[in-house]
Amino acid sequence: MPQNFPRLRFSRFGSPEQVISLEDSGIPMLQPNQLLLRMRYAPINPSDLIPIHGQYAHRIALPQVPGYEGVGVSVDPHGQPTDKRALTITGDGSWQTFVTLEQDRVIWVPDDIDDASAAQIYINPLTCWVLLTQWLPLKAGDILLINGGGSAISLLFCQLAALRGIRLVVVVRNAAHRQALLNAGAWRVLEGELLQQYRLQQLTGHTARAAIDCVGGEDGVHLARSVSTTGDFVALGLLGNQQVDWQYITHQLRLRTSLFHLRKWNAQATPVQWQAAFQQLFHLVRRGQLELRPPAAIYPLRHYRLALQHAADSQTQGKIFFTPA
């Protein structure tokens, strides 16, 4: 077995294409209570790129290996594979050949879950599941309003909301996404321009119990205006790169507001909650009730520039994956 293996790393903040470099690295030395994985797949997510640009510079120690999720096979200290797979979450960056994990937080992948599904079951699916089952007090029949309907996470919200009997209204900028969202389980799909002029009640005869804002700015405010008084408004993303008017939403619309960060939920979740959430997601994938798109393309780490360019293409359907070799 060769002694050096590829990994991607950045030592300064900036555009990923400019600051990421390909390096050779040996097999990591394990500390007590650590597990070693050899990577199979690691997707490129928008959340992987944000820290590279420097938004979280205050809590990132450089140099750093990017990548928050993926799947790998457990190996012995000499790099020999076993027959067990695990998620690479909470590890030391998934865009590399070997990842070390703390054994008490390992999520083992069931044998009947394919690698591609396992590799992308963390960031978006877990976020949706926690918001719909724990964060928001939603019950069957409630109306939930979300925007950013062209994003990958919206299709997951559609599937999981429909499973729980929640009526999901998805706001889109491009009507081309309408049919895919309806097929995935959306109750209604509305173009954003309509919410600039009308509230949801005027369009459907109903108000929303809660809203999840993935865009921010004026789009988030338009979303909030269609939520019933004392309802919930959750900020999940900032696709528009502008904050919403929190004072208006909180004091004039009288909504309960919150920011959702998966990293913070992870930190406060008990080991039982942590394991149970993933086992539920695996169960839904197994039953065909949660479908994750197959990768749009798979690139070896050495072709990272091509992979990043492909991931940045707005026409790409599905995630771009890295594989070590």
Tab-separated table of N, CA and C in Angstrom, residues 44-154:
chain	number	residue	atom	x	y	z
A	44	ILE	N	-19.957	17.854	-2.249
A	44	ILE	CA	-19.691	19.290	-2.122
A	44	ILE	C	-21.013	19.960	-1.789
A	45	ASN	N	-21.081	20.598	-0.626
A	45	ASN	CA	-22.271	21.333	-0.192
A	45	ASN	C	-21.955	22.823	-0.119
A	46	PRO	N	-22.962	23.687	-0.281
A	46	PRO	CA	-22.718	25.115	-0.045
A	46	PRO	C	-22.133	25.384	1.337
A	47	SER	N	-22.585	24.616	2.334
A	47	SER	CA	-22.068	24.816	3.693
A	47	SER	C	-20.602	24.422	3.827
A	48	ASP	N	-20.086	23.601	2.911
A	48	ASP	CA	-18.661	23.278	2.913
A	48	ASP	C	-17.831	24.460	2.426
A	49	LEU	N	-18.412	25.259	1.535
A	49	LEU	CA	-17.671	26.351	0.905
A	49	LEU	C	-17.668	27.621	1.740
A	50	ILE	N	-18.718	27.811	2.546
A	50	ILE	CA	-18.831	29.040	3.339
A	50	ILE	C	-17.608	29.280	4.224
A	51	PRO	N	-17.150	28.298	5.015
A	51	PRO	CA	-15.977	28.577	5.861
A	51	PRO	C	-14.708	28.820	5.068
A	52	ILE	N	-14.600	28.274	3.856
A	52	ILE	CA	-13.409	28.512	3.037
A	52	ILE	C	-13.322	29.987	2.668
A	53	HIS	N	-14.468	30.611	2.414
A	53	HIS	CA	-14.496	32.047	2.095
A	53	HIS	C	-14.131	32.902	3.312
A	54	GLY	N	-14.262	32.340	4.523
A	54	GLY	CA	-13.833	33.065	5.710
A	54	GLY	C	-14.934	33.582	6.602
A	55	GLN	N	-16.196	33.181	6.341
A	55	GLN	CA	-17.295	33.691	7.169
A	55	GLN	C	-17.172	33.271	8.632
A	56	TYR	N	-16.595	32.122	8.893
A	56	TYR	CA	-16.462	31.638	10.273
A	56	TYR	C	-15.003	31.651	10.716
A	57	ALA	N	-14.258	32.633	10.249
A	57	ALA	CA	-12.812	32.673	10.507
A	57	ALA	C	-12.479	32.658	11.992
A	58	HIS	N	-13.369	33.205	12.822
A	58	HIS	CA	-13.085	33.303	14.256
A	58	HIS	C	-13.029	31.952	14.949
A	59	ARG	N	-13.623	30.910	14.336
A	59	ARG	CA	-13.613	29.599	14.989
A	59	ARG	C	-12.979	28.518	14.125
A	60	ILE	N	-12.216	28.906	13.117
A	60	ILE	CA	-11.550	27.940	12.251
A	60	ILE	C	-10.049	28.088	12.383
A	61	ALA	N	-9.403	27.015	12.767
A	61	ALA	CA	-7.944	26.999	12.877
A	61	ALA	C	-7.353	26.524	11.552
A	62	LEU	N	-6.490	27.323	10.969
A	62	LEU	CA	-5.853	26.967	9.706
A	62	LEU	C	-4.532	26.252	9.971
A	63	PRO	N	-4.119	25.354	9.063
A	63	PRO	CA	-4.810	24.891	7.858
A	63	PRO	C	-5.958	23.949	8.204
A	64	GLN	N	-6.875	23.766	7.239
A	64	GLN	CA	-8.098	23.004	7.471
A	64	GLN	C	-8.429	22.157	6.238
A	65	VAL	N	-8.919	20.935	6.485
A	65	VAL	CA	-9.456	20.093	5.409
A	65	VAL	C	-10.958	20.348	5.335
A	66	PRO	N	-11.500	20.738	4.167
A	66	PRO	CA	-12.945	21.002	4.066
A	66	PRO	C	-13.750	19.704	4.059
A	67	GLY	N	-15.067	19.882	4.110
A	67	GLY	CA	-15.997	18.765	3.962
A	67	GLY	C	-16.624	18.358	5.274
A	68	TYR	N	-17.966	18.482	5.346
A	68	TYR	CA	-18.685	18.161	6.573
A	68	TYR	C	-19.327	16.775	6.569
A	69	GLU	N	-19.527	16.178	5.396
A	69	GLU	CA	-20.224	14.892	5.386
A	69	GLU	C	-19.621	13.953	4.364
A	70	GLY	N	-20.005	12.684	4.463
A	70	GLY	CA	-19.514	11.667	3.549
A	70	GLY	C	-19.630	10.304	4.188
A	71	VAL	N	-19.142	9.301	3.489
A	71	VAL	CA	-19.173	7.932	3.992
A	71	VAL	C	-17.819	7.286	3.733
A	72	GLY	N	-17.397	6.434	4.663
A	72	GLY	CA	-16.135	5.729	4.510
A	72	GLY	C	-16.221	4.356	5.133
A	73	VAL	N	-15.192	3.570	4.911
A	73	VAL	CA	-15.133	2.224	5.464
A	73	VAL	C	-14.104	2.217	6.591
A	74	SER	N	-14.462	1.561	7.669
A	74	SER	CA	-13.565	1.472	8.812
A	74	SER	C	-12.329	0.657	8.434
A	75	VAL	N	-11.156	1.145	8.839
A	75	VAL	CA	-9.903	0.447	8.557
A	75	VAL	C	-9.104	0.284	9.840
A	76	ASP	N	-8.173	-0.667	9.828
A	76	ASP	CA	-7.311	-0.843	10.989
A	76	ASP	C	-6.198	0.204	10.952
A	77	PRO	N	-5.359	0.306	11.991
A	77	PRO	CA	-4.330	1.351	12.028
A	77	PRO	C	-3.341	1.298	10.868
A	78	HIS	N	-3.303	0.174	10.131
A	78	HIS	CA	-2.411	0.050	8.980
A	78	HIS	C	-3.128	0.381	7.669
A	79	GLY	N	-4.386	0.763	7.764
A	79	GLY	CA	-5.135	1.143	6.569
A	79	GLY	C	-5.847	0.000	5.888
A	80	GLN	N	-5.883	-1.188	6.532
A	80	GLN	CA	-6.564	-2.331	5.929
A	80	GLN	C	-8.063	-2.250	6.211
A	81	PRO	N	-8.915	-2.385	5.181
A	81	PRO	CA	-10.361	-2.187	5.370
A	81	PRO	C	-11.025	-3.328	6.131
A	82	THR	N	-12.095	-2.959	6.840
A	82	THR	CA	-12.981	-3.927	7.478
A	82	THR	C	-14.249	-4.007	6.628
A	83	ASP	N	-15.298	-4.598	7.153
A	83	ASP	CA	-16.566	-4.674	6.413
A	83	ASP	C	-17.608	-3.717	6.975
A	84	LYS	N	-17.167	-2.700	7.747
A	84	LYS	CA	-18.106	-1.765	8.369
A	84	LYS	C	-17.915	-0.364	7.804
A	85	ARG	N	-19.056	0.288	7.500
A	85	ARG	CA	-19.029	1.663	7.003
A	85	ARG	C	-19.582	2.612	8.058
A	86	ALA	N	-19.137	3.858	7.996
A	86	ALA	CA	-19.625	4.874	8.932
A	86	ALA	C	-19.693	6.214	8.223
A	87	LEU	N	-20.526	7.106	8.772
A	87	LEU	CA	-20.573	8.473	8.281
A	87	LEU	C	-19.345	9.224	8.774
A	88	THR	N	-18.860	10.149	7.959
A	88	THR	CA	-17.644	10.879	8.320
A	88	THR	C	-17.938	12.201	9.029
A	89	ILE	N	-19.166	12.373	9.475
A	89	ILE	CA	-19.533	13.594	10.180
A	89	ILE	C	-18.783	13.674	11.512
A	90	THR	N	-18.552	14.892	11.969
A	90	THR	CA	-17.808	15.224	13.194
A	90	THR	C	-16.344	14.806	13.096
A	91	GLY	N	-15.891	14.440	11.901
A	91	GLY	CA	-14.487	14.083	11.728
A	91	GLY	C	-13.638	15.301	11.391
A	92	ASP	N	-12.436	15.040	10.915
A	92	ASP	CA	-11.494	16.130	10.649
A	92	ASP	C	-11.480	16.522	9.177
A	93	GLY	N	-12.651	16.631	8.570
A	93	GLY	CA	-12.769	17.046	7.174
A	93	GLY	C	-12.854	15.854	6.250
A	94	SER	N	-13.849	15.828	5.375
A	94	SER	CA	-14.104	14.640	4.556
A	94	SER	C	-13.451	14.678	3.178
A	95	TRP	N	-12.844	15.804	2.787
A	95	TRP	CA	-12.238	15.878	1.464
A	95	TRP	C	-10.795	15.392	1.522
A	96	GLN	N	-10.628	14.165	1.936
A	96	GLN	CA	-9.317	13.555	2.044
A	96	GLN	C	-9.480	12.040	1.995
A	97	THR	N	-8.386	11.320	2.048
A	97	THR	CA	-8.437	9.865	1.928
A	97	THR	C	-8.806	9.202	3.242
A	98	PHE	N	-8.217	9.654	4.341
A	98	PHE	CA	-8.472	9.072	5.654
A	98	PHE	C	-9.039	10.120	6.598
A	99	VAL	N	-10.017	9.709	7.412
A	99	VAL	CA	-10.662	10.590	8.382
A	99	VAL	C	-10.651	9.897	9.735
A	100	THR	N	-10.353	10.654	10.787
A	100	THR	CA	-10.431	10.110	12.142
A	100	THR	C	-11.714	10.605	12.810
A	101	LEU	N	-12.358	9.713	13.552
A	101	LEU	CA	-13.604	10.020	14.250
A	101	LEU	C	-13.497	9.624	15.711
A	102	GLU	N	-14.258	10.323	16.555
A	102	GLU	CA	-14.389	9.911	17.946
A	102	GLU	C	-15.392	8.760	18.001
A	103	GLN	N	-15.010	7.661	18.618
A	103	GLN	CA	-15.836	6.459	18.586
A	103	GLN	C	-17.206	6.651	19.238
A	104	ASP	N	-17.308	7.540	20.232
A	104	ASP	CA	-18.590	7.690	20.916
A	104	ASP	C	-19.603	8.504	20.115
A	105	ARG	N	-19.216	9.038	18.947
A	105	ARG	CA	-20.160	9.776	18.098
A	105	ARG	C	-20.311	9.137	16.723
A	106	VAL	N	-19.807	7.927	16.555
A	106	VAL	CA	-19.846	7.281	15.245
A	106	VAL	C	-21.272	6.869	14.884
A	107	ILE	N	-21.653	7.140	13.635
A	107	ILE	CA	-22.914	6.662	13.082
A	107	ILE	C	-22.568	5.566	12.068
A	108	TRP	N	-22.855	4.323	12.426
A	108	TRP	CA	-22.597	3.205	11.521
A	108	TRP	C	-23.689	3.137	10.461
A	109	VAL	N	-23.296	2.804	9.245
A	109	VAL	CA	-24.231	2.749	8.124
A	109	VAL	C	-24.748	1.324	7.965
A	110	PRO	N	-26.065	1.127	7.987
A	110	PRO	CA	-26.613	-0.222	7.783
A	110	PRO	C	-26.216	-0.789	6.420
A	111	ASP	N	-26.119	-2.103	6.338
A	111	ASP	CA	-25.661	-2.756	5.113
A	111	ASP	C	-26.573	-2.486	3.923
A	112	ASP	N	-27.860	-2.229	4.186
A	112	ASP	CA	-28.796	-2.056	3.071
A	112	ASP	C	-28.947	-0.605	2.615
A	113	ILE	N	-28.097	0.283	3.105
A	113	ILE	CA	-28.104	1.687	2.661
A	113	ILE	C	-26.922	1.893	1.729
A	114	ASP	N	-27.172	2.366	0.522
A	114	ASP	CA	-26.098	2.514	-0.457
A	114	ASP	C	-25.184	3.676	-0.101
A	115	ASP	N	-23.972	3.647	-0.632
A	115	ASP	CA	-22.957	4.656	-0.316
A	115	ASP	C	-23.410	6.071	-0.677
A	116	ALA	N	-24.022	6.214	-1.845
A	116	ALA	CA	-24.403	7.562	-2.300
A	116	ALA	C	-25.437	8.189	-1.379
A	117	SER	N	-26.394	7.413	-0.902
A	117	SER	CA	-27.389	7.946	0.033
A	117	SER	C	-26.747	8.271	1.372
A	118	ALA	N	-25.909	7.355	1.869
A	118	ALA	CA	-25.262	7.577	3.157
A	118	ALA	C	-24.394	8.825	3.134
A	119	ALA	N	-23.716	9.063	2.019
A	119	ALA	CA	-22.781	10.187	1.940
A	119	ALA	C	-23.463	11.537	2.099
A	120	GLN	N	-24.767	11.618	1.782
A	120	GLN	CA	-25.455	12.915	1.813
A	120	GLN	C	-26.656	12.927	2.755
A	121	ILE	N	-26.648	12.054	3.751
A	121	ILE	CA	-27.810	11.946	4.639
A	121	ILE	C	-27.704	12.864	5.845
A	122	TYR	N	-26.607	13.575	5.971
A	122	TYR	CA	-26.377	14.372	7.175
A	122	TYR	C	-26.917	15.798	7.070
A	123	ILE	N	-26.291	16.662	6.313
A	123	ILE	CA	-26.538	18.101	6.415
A	123	ILE	C	-27.986	18.468	6.097
A	124	ASN	N	-28.449	18.154	4.902
A	124	ASN	CA	-29.808	18.552	4.538
A	124	ASN	C	-30.892	17.675	5.161
A	125	PRO	N	-30.804	16.332	5.055
A	125	PRO	CA	-31.866	15.519	5.646
A	125	PRO	C	-32.006	15.683	7.154
A	126	LEU	N	-30.889	15.730	7.872
A	126	LEU	CA	-30.980	15.878	9.328
A	126	LEU	C	-31.552	17.241	9.696
A	127	THR	N	-31.157	18.277	8.979
A	127	THR	CA	-31.710	19.609	9.223
A	127	THR	C	-33.229	19.599	9.066
A	128	CYS	N	-33.714	19.025	7.961
A	128	CYS	CA	-35.162	18.958	7.737
A	128	CYS	C	-35.853	18.173	8.837
A	129	TRP	N	-35.290	17.026	9.197
A	129	TRP	CA	-35.924	16.158	10.182
A	129	TRP	C	-36.026	16.845	11.544
A	130	VAL	N	-34.955	17.483	11.971
A	130	VAL	CA	-34.959	18.145	13.277
A	130	VAL	C	-35.946	19.313	13.283
A	131	LEU	N	-35.967	20.108	12.208
A	131	LEU	CA	-36.891	21.242	12.151
A	131	LEU	C	-38.346	20.783	12.191
A	132	LEU	N	-38.660	19.719	11.480
A	132	LEU	CA	-40.049	19.270	11.376
A	132	LEU	C	-40.520	18.457	12.577
A	133	THR	N	-39.604	17.832	13.296
A	133	THR	CA	-40.019	16.951	14.389
A	133	THR	C	-39.696	17.490	15.772
A	134	GLN	N	-38.742	18.424	15.885
A	134	GLN	CA	-38.317	18.894	17.198
A	134	GLN	C	-38.340	20.411	17.345
A	135	TRP	N	-37.893	21.107	16.325
A	135	TRP	CA	-37.719	22.558	16.447
A	135	TRP	C	-39.045	23.310	16.378
A	136	LEU	N	-39.888	22.915	15.437
A	136	LEU	CA	-41.170	23.596	15.238
A	136	LEU	C	-42.312	22.757	15.799
A	137	PRO	N	-43.270	23.392	16.492
A	137	PRO	CA	-44.412	22.661	17.071
A	137	PRO	C	-45.493	22.417	16.026
A	138	LEU	N	-45.181	21.595	15.039
A	138	LEU	CA	-46.100	21.352	13.934
A	138	LEU	C	-46.838	20.030	14.118
A	139	LYS	N	-48.081	20.005	13.657
A	139	LYS	CA	-48.866	18.773	13.690
A	139	LYS	C	-49.520	18.580	12.328
A	140	ALA	N	-50.067	17.402	12.117
A	140	ALA	CA	-50.719	17.101	10.844
A	140	ALA	C	-51.811	18.125	10.544
A	141	GLY	N	-51.814	18.606	9.314
A	141	GLY	CA	-52.792	19.603	8.894
A	141	GLY	C	-52.270	21.023	8.940
A	142	ASP	N	-51.196	21.275	9.706
A	142	ASP	CA	-50.622	22.614	9.761
A	142	ASP	C	-50.004	22.984	8.411
A	143	ILE	N	-49.959	24.295	8.148
A	143	ILE	CA	-49.348	24.796	6.924
A	143	ILE	C	-47.972	25.376	7.264
A	144	LEU	N	-46.976	24.920	6.542
A	144	LEU	CA	-45.609	25.408	6.677
A	144	LEU	C	-45.210	26.065	5.366
A	145	LEU	N	-44.603	27.221	5.458
A	145	LEU	CA	-44.211	28.005	4.295
A	145	LEU	C	-42.687	28.073	4.233
A	146	ILE	N	-42.110	27.742	3.082
A	146	ILE	CA	-40.651	27.868	2.919
A	146	ILE	C	-40.361	28.557	1.590
A	147	ASN	N	-39.201	29.192	1.515
A	147	ASN	CA	-38.763	29.773	0.246
A	147	ASN	C	-37.469	29.092	-0.202
A	148	GLY	N	-36.860	29.615	-1.245
A	148	GLY	CA	-35.679	28.955	-1.794
A	148	GLY	C	-36.031	27.647	-2.461
A	149	GLY	N	-37.154	27.631	-3.180
A	149	GLY	CA	-37.677	26.391	-3.737
A	149	GLY	C	-36.813	25.738	-4.792
A	150	GLY	N	-35.786	26.422	-5.248
A	150	GLY	CA	-34.889	25.812	-6.220
A	150	GLY	C	-33.712	25.099	-5.591
A	151	SER	N	-33.603	25.158	-4.266
A	151	SER	CA	-32.466	24.552	-3.579
A	151	SER	C	-32.702	23.075	-3.346
A	152	ALA	N	-31.620	22.331	-3.124
A	152	ALA	CA	-31.716	20.883	-2.940
A	152	ALA	C	-32.534	20.519	-1.702
A	153	ILE	N	-32.442	21.337	-0.663
A	153	ILE	CA	-33.105	20.990	0.592
A	153	ILE	C	-34.621	21.067	0.477
A	154	SER	N	-35.132	21.861	-0.465
A	154	SER	CA	-36.590	22.021	-0.575
A	154	SER	C	-37.270	20.713	-0.951
